[in-house]
XYZ file of N, CA, C and O in Angstrom:
620
model
N 27.536 -24.921 13.719
C 27.814 -23.586 13.967
C 26.803 -22.098 14.062
O 26.229 -22.208 12.896
N 27.293 -21.362 14.502
C 26.345 -19.956 14.463
C 26.992 -19.164 13.552
O 28.346 -18.865 13.320
N 25.927 -18.510 12.992
C 26.244 -18.003 11.395
C 26.655 -16.440 12.105
O 26.641 -15.823 13.192
N 27.377 -15.741 10.876
C 27.892 -14.093 11.564
C 26.652 -12.945 11.919
O 26.501 -12.716 12.828
N 25.859 -13.796 11.392
C 24.333 -12.972 11.540
C 23.568 -13.196 12.806
O 23.635 -12.346 13.706
N 23.881 -14.702 13.270
C 23.388 -15.385 14.086
C 23.823 -14.627 15.471
O 23.857 -14.291 16.815
N 25.409 -14.642 15.147
C 26.074 -13.773 16.389
C 25.926 -12.569 16.518
O 25.812 -11.651 17.490
N 25.744 -11.573 15.256
C 25.176 -10.339 15.690
C 23.975 -9.943 16.520
O 23.827 -9.240 17.324
N 22.789 -10.652 15.610
C 21.665 -11.151 16.765
C 21.909 -11.100 18.244
O 21.369 -10.423 18.615
N 22.117 -12.071 18.557
C 23.201 -12.462 19.831
C 23.899 -11.457 20.713
O 23.161 -11.192 21.883
N 24.661 -10.978 19.870
C 25.006 -9.295 20.634
C 24.328 -8.498 20.656
O 24.301 -7.707 22.076
N 23.261 -8.324 19.711
C 22.799 -6.964 20.178
C 21.622 -7.334 21.384
O 21.313 -6.283 21.673
N 20.875 -8.777 20.998
C 20.242 -8.967 22.448
C 20.998 -8.899 23.761
O 20.226 -8.375 24.682
N 22.136 -9.095 23.398
C 22.856 -8.842 24.819
C 23.202 -7.305 25.317
O 22.710 -7.198 26.630
N 23.137 -6.483 24.210
C 23.603 -5.062 24.234
C 22.284 -4.767 24.675
O 21.741 -3.925 25.817
N 20.638 -5.136 24.349
C 19.529 -4.424 24.996
C 19.246 -4.949 26.331
O 18.949 -4.268 27.380
N 19.777 -6.211 26.589
C 20.036 -6.999 28.321
C 20.368 -6.051 28.866
O 20.162 -5.749 30.399
N 21.647 -5.420 28.457
C 22.742 -4.916 29.298
C 21.888 -3.536 29.720
O 21.991 -2.561 30.721
N 21.452 -2.751 28.583
C 20.692 -1.258 28.528
C 19.428 -1.618 29.757
O 19.251 -0.780 30.206
N 18.552 -2.849 29.503
C 17.359 -2.887 30.885
C 17.914 -3.206 32.075
O 17.507 -2.684 32.878
N 18.707 -4.278 32.055
C 18.829 -4.832 33.045
C 20.238 -3.851 34.336
O 20.516 -4.468 35.378
N 21.234 -3.320 33.543
C 22.154 -2.625 34.150
C 22.506 -0.980 34.175
O 22.253 -0.699 35.109
N 21.953 -0.568 33.102
C 21.700 0.691 32.975
C 20.704 1.294 33.273
O 20.294 2.457 33.865
N 19.831 0.743 33.085
C 18.241 1.503 33.354
C 17.480 0.853 34.551
O 17.381 1.355 35.713
N 18.033 0.024 35.062
C 17.191 -0.897 36.110
C 18.278 -0.986 37.362
O 17.926 -1.475 38.466
N 19.296 -1.498 36.773
C 20.518 -1.825 37.980
C 20.526 -2.769 38.703
O 20.469 -3.081 39.829
N 19.692 -4.019 38.165
C 19.548 -5.041 38.691
C 20.941 -5.809 38.499
O 20.730 -7.009 39.722
N 21.771 -5.604 37.604
C 22.835 -6.517 37.326
C 23.794 -5.077 37.692
O 23.740 -3.885 37.375
N 25.086 -5.726 38.309
C 26.610 -4.939 38.125
C 27.081 -4.488 37.141
O 27.132 -5.577 35.830
N 27.672 -3.316 36.708
C 28.276 -3.387 35.656
C 29.501 -4.219 35.093
O 29.820 -4.258 33.793
N 30.010 -4.908 36.110
C 30.865 -5.703 35.640
C 30.404 -6.951 36.204
O 29.833 -7.439 37.070
N 30.991 -8.174 35.704
C 30.547 -9.736 35.691
C 30.620 -9.933 37.195
O 31.592 -9.890 37.587
N 29.569 -10.695 37.694
C 29.610 -11.139 39.378
C 28.678 -12.379 39.491
O 27.561 -12.330 38.783
N 29.622 -13.494 39.571
C 28.977 -14.956 39.842
C 27.620 -15.064 40.882
O 27.052 -15.744 40.169
N 27.699 -14.057 41.370
C 26.565 -14.196 42.549
C 25.219 -13.772 41.806
O 24.462 -14.147 42.524
N 25.257 -12.795 40.712
C 24.305 -12.507 40.129
C 23.779 -13.110 38.591
O 22.719 -12.813 38.220
N 24.772 -13.779 38.018
C 24.545 -13.788 36.574
C 25.194 -15.195 36.347
O 26.236 -15.922 36.605
N 24.299 -15.829 35.609
C 24.364 -17.438 35.800
C 23.798 -17.731 34.140
O 22.643 -17.571 33.976
N 24.718 -18.677 33.357
C 24.576 -18.773 32.039
C 24.316 -20.310 31.681
O 25.230 -20.751 32.277
N 23.557 -20.880 30.897
C 23.203 -22.241 30.541
C 22.917 -22.170 29.500
O 22.142 -21.468 28.705
N 23.354 -23.301 28.657
C 23.284 -23.634 27.266
C 23.067 -25.125 27.317
O 23.292 -26.183 28.159
N 22.116 -25.644 25.770
C 22.481 -26.975 25.603
C 23.805 -27.509 25.188
O 24.628 -26.482 25.137
N 24.106 -28.653 25.149
C 25.399 -28.815 24.652
C 25.377 -28.697 23.035
O 26.802 -29.060 22.582
N 24.882 -28.107 22.393
C 24.810 -27.856 21.147
C 25.754 -26.867 20.416
O 25.806 -25.775 21.147
N 26.832 -26.873 20.019
C 27.738 -26.138 19.538
C 27.162 -24.647 19.422
O 27.540 -23.369 19.677
N 26.263 -24.830 18.258
C 25.622 -23.383 17.736
C 24.724 -22.693 19.336
O 25.126 -21.216 19.350
N 24.236 -23.305 20.009
C 23.464 -22.939 21.236
C 24.809 -22.246 22.082
O 24.390 -21.170 22.718
N 25.831 -22.785 22.427
C 26.784 -22.641 23.144
C 27.814 -21.339 22.357
O 27.668 -19.948 23.089
N 27.252 -21.161 21.414
C 28.156 -19.640 20.523
C 27.265 -18.769 20.897
O 27.481 -17.561 21.208
N 25.536 -18.815 20.584
C 24.741 -17.980 21.063
C 24.867 -17.479 22.236
O 24.799 -16.015 22.620
N 24.921 -18.124 23.663
C 25.205 -17.566 24.502
C 26.553 -16.981 24.995
O 26.136 -15.896 25.265
N 27.264 -16.980 24.138
C 28.741 -16.671 24.479
C 28.516 -15.456 23.390
O 29.095 -14.505 24.260
N 27.957 -15.121 22.331
C 27.844 -13.815 21.750
C 26.657 -13.237 22.512
O 26.910 -11.733 22.978
N 25.454 -13.377 23.054
C 25.138 -12.873 24.067
C 25.480 -12.100 25.002
O 25.043 -11.049 25.555
N 26.061 -12.931 25.755
C 27.091 -12.618 27.082
C 27.876 -11.682 26.741
O 28.072 -10.396 27.574
N 28.528 -11.601 25.532
C 29.625 -10.651 25.389
C 28.917 -9.151 25.032
O 29.380 -8.241 25.196
N 27.601 -9.305 24.424
C 26.853 -7.947 24.105
C 26.216 -7.422 25.807
O 26.057 -6.149 26.084
N 25.881 -8.449 26.716
C 25.792 -7.805 28.368
C 26.988 -7.356 29.022
O 26.943 -6.160 29.127
N 28.202 -8.145 28.987
C 29.456 -7.366 29.126
C 30.330 -7.361 28.228
O 31.296 -8.630 28.203
N 30.649 -6.338 27.604
C 31.420 -6.219 26.607
C 32.978 -5.899 26.974
O 33.116 -5.842 27.649
N 33.521 -5.925 25.567
C 35.042 -5.638 25.998
C 35.301 -4.383 26.897
O 34.940 -3.434 26.793
N 36.194 -4.471 27.913
C 36.515 -3.074 29.126
C 35.618 -3.198 30.268
O 36.281 -2.120 30.877
N 34.698 -4.130 30.200
C 33.895 -4.044 31.311
C 34.271 -4.777 32.611
O 33.541 -5.062 33.759
N 35.245 -5.580 32.435
C 35.640 -6.688 33.457
C 36.578 -5.508 34.394
O 36.921 -4.471 33.996
N 36.591 -6.084 35.324
C 37.740 -5.412 36.365
C 39.090 -5.455 36.076
O 39.561 -6.242 35.403
N 39.354 -4.452 36.827
C 40.834 -4.195 36.468
C 41.767 -4.802 37.663
O 41.545 -4.960 38.611
N 43.037 -5.242 36.851
C 43.907 -5.489 38.077
C 44.658 -4.460 38.805
O 44.614 -3.349 38.483
N 44.785 -4.532 40.341
C 45.873 -3.761 40.885
C 47.298 -3.556 40.453
O 47.397 -4.636 39.954
N 47.765 -2.312 40.598
C 49.092 -2.268 40.066
C 49.887 -3.459 40.509
O 50.857 -4.347 39.964
N 49.635 -3.679 41.801
C 50.576 -4.494 42.696
C 50.234 -5.856 42.446
O 51.362 -7.099 42.493
N 48.958 -6.216 41.523
C 48.626 -7.605 40.861
C 49.144 -8.000 39.857
O 49.632 -9.326 39.743
N 49.894 -7.178 39.161
C 50.455 -7.490 37.528
C 51.537 -8.567 38.049
O 51.369 -9.696 37.051
N 52.610 -8.174 38.780
C 53.861 -8.815 38.797
C 53.215 -10.449 39.142
O 53.876 -11.616 38.877
N 52.831 -10.589 40.246
C 51.906 -11.596 40.671
C 50.859 -12.647 39.652
O 50.840 -13.721 39.908
N 50.173 -11.733 38.531
C 49.502 -12.452 37.526
C 50.028 -12.869 36.119
O 49.845 -13.428 35.468
N 51.662 -13.376 36.754
C 52.480 -13.976 35.597
C 52.603 -15.242 36.031
O 53.328 -15.672 37.158
N 52.275 -16.514 35.288
C 52.752 -18.098 35.489
C 53.968 -18.191 35.346
O 55.158 -17.313 34.995
N 54.822 -18.872 36.462
C 55.983 -19.448 36.534
C 56.796 -20.163 35.272
O 56.837 -21.104 35.197
N 56.777 -19.426 34.164
C 57.245 -19.875 33.039
C 58.113 -19.133 32.071
O 57.647 -17.633 32.275
N 58.850 -19.334 31.208
C 59.362 -18.538 30.181
C 58.256 -17.980 29.118
O 58.116 -18.916 28.148
N 58.584 -16.327 29.177
C 57.571 -16.138 28.230
C 58.505 -15.126 27.259
O 58.587 -13.997 27.880
N 58.830 -15.250 25.840
C 59.704 -14.826 25.279
C 59.258 -13.107 25.319
O 60.120 -12.237 25.279
N 58.018 -12.816 24.933
C 57.276 -11.445 24.835
C 56.595 -10.760 25.917
O 55.634 -10.027 25.939
N 57.412 -11.091 27.164
C 56.385 -10.759 28.271
C 56.108 -9.634 28.427
O 55.188 -8.936 28.342
N 57.243 -8.812 28.764
C 57.394 -7.343 28.708
C 56.181 -6.605 27.276
O 55.395 -5.822 27.929
N 55.898 -6.966 26.092
C 55.517 -6.163 25.483
C 54.197 -7.038 25.266
O 52.956 -5.892 25.438
N 53.943 -8.205 26.089
C 52.432 -8.540 26.203
C 51.858 -7.926 27.117
O 50.952 -7.217 27.608
N 52.771 -7.511 28.746
C 52.506 -6.994 29.771
C 52.002 -5.313 29.302
O 50.834 -4.902 29.692
N 52.627 -4.541 28.636
C 52.442 -3.544 27.984
C 51.367 -3.756 27.417
O 50.232 -2.774 27.310
N 50.822 -4.028 26.579
C 49.852 -4.005 25.973
C 48.184 -4.491 26.880
O 47.691 -3.807 26.610
N 48.909 -5.196 27.629
C 47.494 -5.612 28.485
C 47.183 -4.513 29.147
O 45.962 -4.179 29.918
N 48.372 -3.743 29.650
C 48.188 -2.920 31.358
C 47.904 -3.013 32.361
O 48.122 -4.204 32.798
N 46.320 -2.587 32.968
C 45.829 -3.235 33.660
C 44.563 -4.298 33.953
O 44.074 -5.026 34.477
N 44.082 -4.677 32.283
C 43.324 -5.455 32.122
C 43.983 -7.036 32.036
O 45.072 -7.164 32.066
N 43.277 -7.761 32.732
C 43.516 -9.309 33.169
C 43.603 -10.047 31.757
O 44.760 -10.574 31.498
N 42.697 -9.804 30.639
C 42.955 -10.330 29.327
C 43.103 -9.009 28.310
O 42.310 -7.990 28.547
N 43.267 -9.018 27.129
C 43.528 -8.329 25.789
C 41.994 -7.487 26.122
O 40.860 -8.404 26.027
N 41.977 -5.909 25.477
C 40.772 -5.331 25.748
C 40.044 -5.564 26.615
O 38.568 -5.211 26.829
N 40.464 -6.364 28.162
C 39.331 -6.112 29.326
C 38.388 -7.166 28.552
O 37.333 -7.220 29.283
N 38.374 -7.952 28.129
C 37.401 -9.099 27.591
C 36.958 -9.908 29.269
O 38.036 -10.244 29.642
N 36.305 -10.248 29.426
C 35.900 -11.169 30.546
C 35.362 -12.156 30.259
O 33.967 -12.486 29.762
N 36.112 -13.268 30.716
C 35.305 -14.718 30.357
C 34.194 -15.328 31.459
O 34.429 -14.725 32.297
N 33.259 -15.647 30.817
C 32.281 -16.142 31.798
C 31.472 -17.210 31.447
O 31.316 -17.597 30.040
N 31.461 -17.916 32.633
C 31.273 -19.362 32.334
C 29.687 -19.606 31.450
O 28.988 -19.262 31.760
N 29.688 -20.693 30.666
C 28.141 -20.938 30.118
C 28.242 -22.311 30.607
O 29.115 -23.230 29.757
N 27.382 -22.645 30.959
C 27.344 -24.159 31.827
C 26.586 -24.771 31.103
O 25.389 -24.473 30.347
N 26.908 -26.227 30.574
C 25.961 -26.997 29.634
C 25.515 -28.097 30.199
O 25.848 -28.578 31.097
N 24.170 -28.566 29.820
C 23.592 -29.673 30.484
C 22.646 -30.183 29.197
O 22.380 -29.794 28.616
N 22.025 -31.470 29.534
C 21.122 -32.401 28.654
C 19.589 -31.350 29.131
O 19.303 -31.153 29.732
N 19.307 -31.042 27.617
C 18.139 -30.120 28.045
C 16.898 -31.188 27.794
O 16.527 -32.305 27.046
N 15.764 -31.262 29.203
C 15.043 -32.035 29.055
C 13.341 -30.731 28.828
O 12.575 -31.511 28.607
N 13.851 -29.226 28.879
C 12.540 -28.611 28.655
C 13.067 -27.270 28.113
O 14.177 -26.812 28.493
N 12.260 -26.848 26.655
C 12.759 -25.502 26.359
C 12.520 -24.496 27.641
O 13.111 -23.182 27.355
N 11.353 -24.919 28.424
C 11.589 -23.693 29.341
C 12.625 -23.156 30.203
O 12.632 -22.309 30.466
N 13.155 -24.589 30.280
C 14.713 -24.655 31.412
C 15.582 -23.752 30.641
O 16.077 -22.738 31.338
N 15.564 -23.824 29.197
C 16.874 -22.896 28.854
C 16.139 -21.359 28.927
O 16.955 -20.475 28.997
N 14.993 -21.142 28.337
C 14.321 -19.814 27.741
C 14.370 -19.000 29.108
O 14.301 -17.994 29.370
N 13.465 -19.608 30.382
C 13.560 -19.325 31.853
C 12.736 -18.074 31.722
O 12.994 -16.926 32.671
N 11.915 -17.675 31.022
C 11.042 -16.597 30.777
C 10.183 -16.010 32.263
O 9.998 -15.248 32.691
N 10.094 -17.666 32.376
C 8.902 -17.284 33.860
C 9.365 -16.816 35.224
O 8.814 -15.923 35.841
N 10.682 -16.894 35.242
C 11.420 -16.149 36.432
C 12.055 -14.862 36.329
O 12.333 -14.221 37.245
N 11.544 -14.379 35.019
C 12.130 -12.832 35.045
C 11.116 -11.804 34.694
O 10.235 -11.890 33.593
N 10.427 -11.252 35.768
C 9.544 -9.900 35.528
C 9.724 -9.146 34.570
O 8.461 -8.977 33.573
N 10.613 -8.755 34.049
C 10.890 -7.954 32.823
C 10.182 -8.563 31.478
O 9.839 -7.842 30.395
N 11.040 -9.872 31.283
C 10.404 -10.236 30.255
C 9.278 -10.846 30.338
O 8.663 -10.794 28.922
N 8.430 -11.364 31.478
C 7.284 -11.759 31.381
C 6.321 -10.373 30.574
O 5.353 -10.436 29.971
N 7.004 -9.319 31.605
C 6.062 -8.161 31.168
C 5.942 -7.806 29.713
O 5.369 -7.252 28.616
N 7.135 -7.662 29.213
C 7.359 -7.573 27.701
C 7.070 -8.496 26.896
O 6.223 -7.618 25.873
N 7.169 -9.613 27.284
C 6.106 -10.929 26.197
C 4.726 -10.546 26.465
O 4.031 -10.352 25.277
N 4.215 -9.850 27.808
C 2.896 -10.004 27.435
C 2.415 -8.681 26.846
O 1.458 -8.573 26.223
N 3.087 -7.438 26.728
C 2.662 -6.472 25.874
C 2.795 -6.582 24.599
O 1.823 -6.283 23.905
N 4.144 -7.457 24.016
C 3.926 -7.626 22.802
C 2.880 -9.057 22.358
O 2.238 -8.770 21.138
N 2.612 -9.792 23.045
C 1.039 -10.939 22.686
C 0.039 -9.724 22.756
O -0.521 -10.538 21.631
N -0.162 -9.129 23.362
C -1.527 -7.867 23.164
C -1.560 -7.082 22.469
O -2.267 -6.402 22.153
N -0.526 -6.672 21.798
C -0.052 -5.942 20.814
C -0.238 -6.050 19.199
O -0.052 -6.596 18.524
N -1.773 -5.749 18.780
C -1.967 -5.541 17.167
C -1.141 -5.410 16.415
O -0.749 -5.826 15.139
N -0.239 -4.173 16.653
C 0.657 -3.623 15.733
C 1.822 -4.273 15.398
O 2.626 -4.802 14.727
N 2.023 -4.864 16.677
C 3.675 -5.542 16.950
C 3.383 -6.775 15.958
O 3.977 -7.012 14.981
N 1.646 -7.421 16.124
C 1.853 -8.666 14.982
C 1.381 -8.658 13.777
O 1.780 -9.016 12.810
N 1.021 -7.448 13.497
C 0.794 -6.492 11.781
C 2.124 -6.561 11.590
O 2.950 -6.872 10.415
N 3.207 -5.788 12.390
C 4.683 -5.270 11.712
C 5.464 -6.759 11.557
O 6.142 -6.957 10.478
N 4.996 -7.663 12.528
C 5.841 -8.871 12.678
C 5.478 -9.743 10.926
O 6.566 -10.443 10.910
N 4.002 -9.791 10.925
C 3.762 -10.603 10.284
C 4.054 -9.911 8.469
O 4.583 -10.774 7.675
N 3.790 -8.541 8.658
C 4.462 -7.817 7.321
C 5.961 -8.364 7.328
O 6.333 -8.222 6.260
N 7.005 -8.358 8.462
C 8.448 -8.261 7.628
C 8.834 -9.907 7.953
O 9.562 -10.154 6.785
N 8.449 -11.155 8.447
C 8.535 -12.485 8.504
C 7.727 -13.250 7.633
O 8.158 -13.988 6.780
N 6.640 -12.534 7.181
C 5.849 -13.452 6.260
C 5.997 -13.852 4.946
O 6.781 -14.877 4.832
N 6.916 -12.568 4.315
C 7.137 -12.955 2.807
C 8.350 -13.834 3.027
O 8.657 -14.712 2.293
N 9.527 -13.358 4.013
C 10.406 -14.221 4.296
C 10.408 -15.920 4.530
O 10.782 -16.670 4.067
N 9.407 -16.385 5.672
C 8.802 -17.490 5.690
C 8.437 -18.172 4.412
O 8.679 -19.358 4.072
N 7.699 -17.470 4.020
C 6.567 -18.243 2.548
C 7.549 -18.224 1.496
O 7.818 -19.320 0.864
N 8.781 -17.133 1.533
C 9.676 -17.688 0.455
C 10.748 -18.502 0.345
O 10.913 -19.537 -0.155
N 10.875 -18.816 1.862
C 11.749 -19.949 1.997
C 10.701 -21.386 1.981
O 11.564 -22.655 1.344
N 9.592 -21.440 2.185
C 8.510 -22.802 1.969
C 8.636 -22.953 0.607
O 8.127 -23.797 0.381
N 8.827 -22.125 0.061
C 8.174 -21.816 -1.777
C 9.547 -22.719 -2.353
O 10.519 -22.486 -2.322
């Protein structure tokens, strides 16, 4: 299971991706579009949760498309729901509560970590990676921050 800290980290990574790909470069639409965005994960529950948390950072609550008023009645299953009026009022024009956008996380057997990471196909990530790789200040700060934590765990 993914820890609460891991969920937070992936949500924040997703928020960073949203800022870069939606807000700054406009490479992705502000609302989920299956033709633009595809998520893959291994079949390990922790990695599926990581993907879900990161995707929620990219497409947070309220970013889904709204129902048209005429769709509200059509969007009710043909069953008796005791609190239907109350639920409909809470939903408003959101398809689900708080405008949550379910986004599929596709699972597969992992053959290569490169397939999961997909860095080679993303110019923005490649540029960011190369910038960090050649940045002595980055590595100094990395060592100062992570070094003691790694050694403490190993000791």
